[in-house]
XYZ file of C-alpha atoms in Angstrom:
513
model
C 11.137 13.554 29.885
C 11.459 16.094 27.320
C 10.182 19.585 26.641
C 10.404 21.506 23.829
C 9.504 25.388 23.441
C 6.254 26.225 21.309
C 5.429 29.322 19.475
C 3.912 32.276 21.118
C 0.338 31.229 21.679
C -1.141 34.360 20.416
C 0.305 33.725 17.027
C -0.894 30.369 17.133
C -4.280 31.519 18.027
C -4.426 33.986 15.304
C -3.517 31.515 12.751
C -5.397 28.807 14.131
C -8.978 27.586 12.933
C -11.996 28.875 14.617
C -12.977 25.615 16.568
C -13.701 24.577 20.138
C -15.743 21.358 21.574
C -17.634 20.461 24.575
C -18.808 17.117 25.442
C -22.523 16.095 26.581
C -22.049 14.021 29.804
C -24.420 12.842 32.645
C -24.613 11.138 35.753
C -24.328 11.622 39.584
C -25.358 10.070 42.675
C -26.919 10.906 45.980
C -23.603 12.167 47.875
C -24.353 12.274 51.666
C -25.575 9.523 53.554
C -25.161 9.767 57.514
C -23.766 12.999 58.682
C -21.294 12.759 61.458
C -18.338 15.607 62.094
C -18.787 19.231 61.627
C -16.291 21.347 59.600
C -14.619 24.158 60.883
C -17.013 26.504 58.921
C -20.243 24.629 59.493
C -20.223 22.028 56.840
C -21.312 18.806 58.399
C -18.935 15.655 57.134
C -20.652 12.070 57.311
C -20.344 8.969 55.394
C -20.890 9.262 51.551
C -24.044 7.177 50.021
C -22.847 3.796 48.602
C -23.828 4.917 45.221
C -20.909 7.305 45.197
C -18.730 4.232 45.664
C -16.613 6.515 48.092
C -12.729 6.006 48.618
C -11.616 5.027 52.057
C -11.907 8.259 53.868
C -13.762 10.017 51.473
C -16.781 12.177 53.382
C -19.574 13.898 52.217
C -21.876 16.903 53.333
C -24.417 19.294 52.041
C -24.031 22.974 51.113
C -26.936 25.568 51.134
C -26.768 27.773 48.514
C -29.692 30.589 46.983
C -31.670 29.173 44.267
C -31.474 32.737 42.844
C -28.626 34.897 43.991
C -30.434 37.997 43.159
C -32.349 36.955 46.174
C -29.631 35.742 48.667
C -32.041 35.072 51.494
C -34.664 33.593 49.558
C -35.326 29.694 48.597
C -32.070 28.010 49.241
C -31.014 24.625 47.747
C -28.775 21.868 48.526
C -25.577 20.902 47.060
C -23.929 17.774 47.302
C -20.200 18.309 48.512
C -17.418 15.578 49.157
C -13.770 15.652 50.234
C -11.006 13.580 50.916
C -8.860 14.795 53.675
C -5.080 15.252 53.588
C -3.446 11.883 54.937
C -0.605 14.230 55.996
C -1.874 17.032 57.945
C 1.539 18.343 58.441
C 2.204 18.912 54.925
C -1.240 20.299 54.258
C -1.105 23.582 52.040
C -5.017 23.871 51.508
C -8.053 22.833 49.471
C -7.842 21.827 45.883
C -11.145 21.858 44.271
C -11.626 18.884 41.535
C -14.050 20.756 38.841
C -15.768 18.386 36.570
C -16.726 19.004 32.758
C -20.095 18.639 31.158
C -22.181 20.496 31.680
C -23.466 17.996 33.704
C -21.036 15.814 35.352
C -20.826 14.956 38.955
C -17.667 16.498 40.789
C -18.332 13.754 43.749
C -17.984 10.715 41.295
C -15.053 12.509 39.895
C -13.205 12.634 43.189
C -14.175 9.164 43.588
C -12.794 8.129 40.494
C -9.628 10.519 40.539
C -8.947 10.977 44.062
C -6.795 8.457 45.033
C -4.053 9.418 41.896
C -4.419 13.003 42.618
C -3.748 12.397 46.506
C -0.551 10.224 45.740
C 0.599 12.698 43.185
C -0.060 15.941 45.778
C 1.458 13.877 48.848
C -0.900 15.075 51.121
C -0.421 18.897 50.092
C -4.195 19.287 49.806
C -7.685 18.356 51.224
C -9.419 17.158 47.846
C -12.965 18.687 47.444
C -15.480 18.539 44.899
C -19.359 19.251 44.341
C -22.152 18.327 42.322
C -23.234 21.348 40.125
C -26.810 22.443 40.797
C -29.174 20.464 39.043
C -27.497 17.109 39.167
C -26.221 14.186 40.690
C -26.575 14.614 44.741
C -27.656 18.131 44.748
C -31.099 19.772 44.192
C -32.306 18.186 40.788
C -33.364 19.782 37.474
C -35.699 18.746 35.255
C -37.320 19.260 31.890
C -39.856 16.363 31.424
C -38.220 15.324 28.148
C -39.711 12.296 26.438
C -37.373 9.302 26.355
C -36.915 9.627 22.640
C -35.776 13.199 22.983
C -32.917 12.294 25.498
C -30.930 9.921 23.618
C -27.368 11.198 23.020
C -27.884 10.913 18.904
C -31.172 13.079 19.264
C -29.969 15.355 22.091
C -27.403 16.099 19.697
C -28.742 17.325 16.568
C -27.480 14.832 13.767
C -28.800 15.754 10.462
C -30.894 13.259 8.308
C -28.793 10.931 6.229
C -29.575 13.385 3.280
C -28.711 16.734 5.429
C -32.160 17.780 5.926
C -32.808 19.297 9.786
C -36.327 19.441 9.470
C -36.494 16.625 12.348
C -33.899 18.548 14.313
C -35.918 22.106 14.342
C -39.136 20.265 15.671
C -37.239 18.325 18.185
C -35.380 21.487 19.444
C -38.652 23.453 19.694
C -40.262 20.228 21.549
C -37.254 20.206 23.948
C -37.279 23.867 24.375
C -40.853 24.232 24.960
C -40.738 21.043 27.530
C -37.881 22.889 29.355
C -39.875 26.287 29.436
C -42.825 24.549 30.685
C -41.576 22.588 33.408
C -37.999 23.783 34.331
C -39.152 26.660 36.307
C -36.547 28.834 38.375
C -34.281 25.805 38.956
C -33.730 25.523 35.198
C -33.225 29.246 34.866
C -30.666 29.031 37.499
C -28.331 26.576 35.808
C -25.956 29.046 34.495
C -21.948 28.854 34.450
C -22.124 32.284 36.600
C -23.996 30.271 39.440
C -21.363 27.436 39.285
C -19.019 30.334 39.909
C -20.939 31.949 42.839
C -21.443 28.415 44.168
C -17.711 27.576 44.263
C -17.367 30.585 46.203
C -19.912 29.931 48.799
C -18.264 26.491 48.968
C -14.861 28.325 49.576
C -16.352 30.361 52.509
C -17.929 27.399 53.775
C -14.352 25.305 53.851
C -13.013 28.107 55.965
C -10.529 28.733 53.395
C -8.744 32.034 52.179
C -7.863 30.797 48.821
C -8.695 27.738 46.654
C -6.238 25.695 44.455
C -8.123 23.748 41.759
C -7.665 21.207 38.630
C -10.357 21.655 36.000
C -10.931 19.586 33.087
C -12.973 20.380 30.048
C -15.989 22.501 30.651
C -14.736 23.068 33.976
C -11.886 24.842 32.623
C -14.494 27.429 31.835
C -16.017 27.550 35.292
C -12.449 27.716 36.699
C -11.518 30.709 34.407
C -14.896 32.555 34.997
C -14.130 31.846 38.683
C -10.504 33.140 38.542
C -11.630 36.503 36.581
C -14.416 37.172 39.355
C -12.717 36.110 42.260
C -8.841 36.439 40.925
C -7.264 37.117 44.632
C -9.028 33.875 46.064
C -7.230 31.588 43.442
C -3.860 29.857 44.535
C -2.596 27.422 42.136
C -5.311 27.090 39.278
C -4.942 24.041 36.698
C -6.877 24.465 33.485
C -7.006 20.989 31.590
C -8.399 20.872 28.013
C -9.781 23.980 27.605
C -11.890 25.579 25.247
C -12.311 29.257 23.623
C -14.040 31.693 26.062
C -15.175 34.079 23.585
C -17.980 35.594 25.356
C -20.409 35.799 22.286
C -19.822 32.104 21.153
C -19.343 30.013 24.436
C -21.156 26.652 24.092
C -22.219 27.170 20.554
C -18.427 27.682 19.475
C -17.541 24.665 21.741
C -19.992 22.553 19.790
C -18.786 23.509 16.390
C -15.363 22.970 17.445
C -16.069 19.056 17.840
C -16.093 18.918 13.586
C -12.378 20.080 13.450
C -11.632 17.890 16.943
C -12.691 14.858 15.326
C -10.384 15.448 11.839
C -7.370 16.333 14.217
C -7.950 12.812 15.912
C -8.680 10.557 13.148
C -5.112 9.877 12.300
C -4.275 8.512 15.680
C -7.287 6.085 15.254
C -6.445 5.415 11.798
C -2.806 4.340 12.336
C -3.772 1.893 15.297
C -6.794 0.432 13.016
C -4.521 -0.065 10.186
C -1.505 -1.600 12.337
C -0.795 -5.274 11.491
C -1.086 -6.079 15.027
C -4.866 -5.618 14.541
C -5.085 -8.501 12.127
C -4.290 -11.011 14.993
C -6.798 -9.106 16.907
C -9.498 -9.421 14.125
C -10.005 -5.424 14.547
C -7.884 -4.458 11.313
C -10.064 -2.103 9.645
C -7.740 -1.217 6.633
C -3.998 -2.175 5.419
C -3.346 1.690 5.207
C -3.972 4.124 7.655
C -5.347 6.539 4.587
C -8.070 3.854 3.996
C -9.658 3.899 7.222
C -11.931 6.830 6.683
C -13.214 5.412 3.588
C -14.229 2.570 5.496
C -15.824 4.360 8.023
C -17.708 6.541 5.638
C -18.825 3.801 3.370
C -20.261 1.713 6.323
C -22.081 4.910 7.746
C -23.786 5.315 4.328
C -24.847 1.910 4.194
C -26.140 1.321 7.991
C -28.219 4.831 7.008
C -29.817 2.678 4.104
C -30.012 -0.331 6.012
C -29.697 -0.398 9.714
C -27.981 -3.342 11.704
C -29.215 -5.205 14.539
C -27.464 -4.683 17.634
C -27.239 -6.267 21.403
C -26.653 -4.274 24.433
C -23.748 -4.018 26.955
C -24.062 -6.341 29.953
C -22.657 -7.947 32.736
C -20.779 -11.474 32.499
C -23.521 -14.073 32.532
C -26.450 -11.981 31.720
C -28.571 -13.009 28.759
C -28.036 -10.910 25.322
C -30.731 -8.197 24.848
C -31.337 -6.669 21.422
C -30.595 -2.902 21.122
C -31.847 -0.491 18.815
C -30.828 -0.566 15.411
C -27.501 0.562 14.336
C -27.455 3.674 11.789
C -24.935 5.702 10.294
C -25.669 8.505 12.805
C -24.985 5.963 15.602
C -21.808 4.949 14.192
C -20.238 8.169 13.569
C -21.675 9.309 17.164
C -19.966 6.113 18.661
C -16.637 7.333 16.724
C -16.764 10.751 18.333
C -16.861 9.190 21.875
C -14.299 6.386 21.069
C -11.813 9.233 19.943
C -11.834 10.365 23.579
C -9.166 7.619 24.716
C -7.088 5.150 23.017
C -8.630 2.911 25.483
C -11.782 2.846 23.322
C -10.289 2.333 20.208
C -10.675 -1.749 20.323
C -14.410 -1.600 21.173
C -15.248 0.684 18.323
C -13.190 -1.168 16.028
C -15.040 -4.164 17.086
C -18.249 -2.368 16.290
C -17.104 -1.518 12.918
C -15.869 -5.212 12.033
C -19.332 -6.906 13.537
C -21.477 -4.104 11.663
C -19.587 -4.667 8.499
C -20.603 -8.518 8.702
C -24.254 -9.319 7.740
C -24.105 -12.061 10.488
C -22.209 -9.900 13.254
C -23.849 -8.741 16.347
C -22.196 -5.311 17.066
C -22.239 -4.290 20.659
C -23.467 -0.683 21.228
C -21.332 1.811 23.639
C -23.005 2.334 26.840
C -23.480 5.756 26.407
C -25.594 4.984 23.364
C -27.514 2.365 24.777
C -30.276 4.154 26.640
C -31.854 7.591 27.194
C -29.840 10.250 29.128
C -31.739 10.814 32.678
C -33.852 13.797 32.659
C -31.940 15.877 35.117
C -28.694 15.095 33.153
C -30.410 16.235 29.975
C -31.810 19.239 31.737
C -28.342 20.480 32.547
C -26.759 19.834 29.599
C -29.250 21.723 27.771
C -30.088 24.518 30.423
C -26.348 25.732 31.041
C -25.511 26.095 27.546
C -29.018 27.813 26.666
C -28.730 29.988 29.476
C -25.221 31.221 29.273
C -25.434 32.978 25.802
C -27.968 33.764 23.153
C -27.856 31.602 20.185
C -29.019 32.588 16.717
C -32.724 31.772 15.704
C -32.635 31.565 11.724
C -33.482 27.978 10.412
C -32.182 28.767 7.008
C -29.008 30.073 8.171
C -28.762 26.800 10.205
C -29.418 24.910 7.031
C -26.775 26.661 5.044
C -24.222 26.166 8.024
C -24.953 22.463 8.154
C -24.514 21.722 4.343
C -20.948 23.435 4.668
C -19.848 21.603 7.707
C -21.065 18.393 6.079
C -18.772 19.220 3.253
C -15.851 20.090 5.052
C -16.162 17.636 7.799
C -17.798 14.474 6.864
C -16.922 12.749 10.090
C -19.122 14.280 11.932
C -22.268 14.955 9.307
C -23.028 18.801 10.070
C -24.141 17.853 13.688
C -21.784 20.658 15.362
C -23.055 23.293 13.251
C -26.853 22.229 13.584
C -29.538 23.949 15.419
C -30.381 23.099 19.188
C -33.146 23.865 21.614
C -31.209 27.153 22.297
C -32.467 28.736 19.502
C -35.978 28.517 20.847
C -34.793 28.848 24.289
C -37.750 30.880 26.691
C -35.927 34.022 27.931
C -32.815 33.726 26.310
C -29.337 34.207 28.186
C -29.957 34.736 31.731
C -27.207 37.350 32.082
C -24.152 38.727 30.238
C -21.348 35.931 29.624
C -17.999 36.795 31.279
C -15.055 37.946 29.315
C -11.934 36.301 30.343
C -8.855 38.589 30.563
C -5.325 38.627 31.586
C -6.204 40.697 34.715
C -5.066 39.265 38.009
C -2.472 37.053 39.411
C -0.007 34.934 37.124
C -0.750 31.466 38.898
C -2.624 29.659 35.901
C -1.173 26.524 34.226
C -2.983 25.180 31.271
C -2.333 21.634 29.834
C -3.539 20.598 26.400
C -3.484 17.557 23.951
C -2.755 18.705 20.293
C -5.036 16.209 18.986
C -8.345 16.659 21.225
C -11.494 15.598 19.882
C -13.601 17.511 22.063
C -11.678 20.655 23.090
C -9.280 21.178 19.954
C -6.124 22.667 20.159
C -6.829 25.513 18.519
C -9.562 26.959 20.641
C -7.456 25.871 23.626
C -5.084 28.544 22.627
C -7.903 30.944 22.174
C -8.188 30.643 26.190
C -4.193 31.017 26.235
C -4.259 34.336 24.492
C -7.188 35.561 26.707
C -5.207 34.939 29.873
C -2.208 36.355 28.794
C 0.836 36.533 31.052
C -1.422 35.153 33.923
C -0.848 31.827 32.634
C 1.710 29.320 31.083
C 0.614 26.510 28.631
C 2.060 22.721 28.639
C 0.976 21.353 25.152
C 0.986 17.544 25.044
C 1.949 15.508 21.673
C -0.801 13.137 22.180
C -4.481 12.637 21.483
C -7.670 12.282 23.428
C -9.792 14.455 25.835
C -8.149 15.169 29.237
C -4.615 14.917 30.095
C -3.421 15.203 33.633
C -3.493 11.787 35.113
C -5.313 10.737 32.045
C -2.912 9.446 29.029
C -0.067 8.505 30.678
C 2.473 11.328 29.567
C 5.024 11.642 32.171
C 6.183 15.063 31.054
C 2.672 16.638 31.142
C 2.049 14.952 34.612
C 4.941 15.951 36.016
C 4.571 19.656 34.987
C 1.168 19.691 36.521
C 2.194 17.795 39.770
C 5.235 20.010 40.202
C 3.016 23.388 39.994
C 0.644 21.779 42.279
C 2.948 20.578 44.998
C 6.093 23.254 44.749
C 4.141 25.871 42.976
C 6.747 26.094 40.067
C 5.416 26.750 36.274
C 7.451 26.488 33.337
C 9.268 29.847 32.677
C 7.692 29.780 28.918
C 5.132 27.644 27.211
C 6.516 24.085 26.577
C 5.812 20.914 24.516
C 5.760 17.458 25.717
C 6.661 15.035 22.966
């Protein structure tokens, strides 16, 4: 394990391209089943519903919070909460919040997925706690009543036409915004980062903890940074994993735009893998030289836009094969963007490309593209980014931005610069976005991959610059989205674990090679 100092983050931030990223994710499940024991501050803990797939010992409860914090004694809604109690009470330091990404991810399910590894790393120092943000999973549900065709990832994300036209995107953005305005009500307008921060503070109070520690990921880092800004002295050991630019004028919009730069940053990793001689033995080699992989992808995308390829849907072993929607160039590029999140996704994407290049092939669609997103997940994904900040409304400006982005970043074909429902959002931003500053305790550890397709390193540096002396940054020479307990980098994992268990951060920013 080695570390090397990196240049001053502020200088890196000022010299970097203005890019950032955000992921569209969804899912969730009913969290609480039969309640059993009461917590020390009123939460009633019991068994989790089977759909959560809980870990041994994982418990669930419901937290009541105001629908509208301007009326704290008005209508209340329930949030699904889960915890994995420390197995060593004598070593317990406090509670560690697991804050998921999104917007639209389930904290309860993330705890079920990562809790065992996190508990092992922290050796009983914490009760591990998470909740489903309002609108999703086991919490009170949001809804926009969107048509199924508007809830596919390749339609909810505004991919331009094959020729770069955005007419269909404009019409769909208006349609989604109108449906959300018509059907969403107060629940939809309450989907904001500011309310997630307030809900987190309510949970701290309900847990009876004087301070919280946290491990936040992706969009969750913005939630965590906003909490640390609003409640600085309620934070203990605060980890931001894969951060975005917190610029209050461009939150969400800037994150989306950053996906173009992120794909370019990450491409060399995939290209080196896909051109390696070992891939030939696996039937997955796409080119003999890494520099030729881009051309293979772009040529195939163009052909699929002219002649979409039949697909099959992923299924369980033994299930009959089912036909899927035709594979277009847009879907191929979206599948590529998803594959860049993890090296483990490279083989399945290479298989998709290999089959799609064969006229007789039967490419299997990634699960994320094989069906429509649930309406609640779509509502949260759109609602948070549109409620958090005002977006420009000029259609001609988007047309120019898309044309420029397509030329600079062909791998994402103008999607990150395209129009969204936020341009037609009823009421605009709910409240003024938070500005992240360097005021507060110096108790934040950031960790960031150098080649992240969703939250590019350049924009992580903007978060680092905003936090100033409050933070230290561990940069990891690795690709993919999510670092801690995610990519096997021992140096990065050790830095976070030591901070959470011993409170020790590097004396300065470091690079893990």
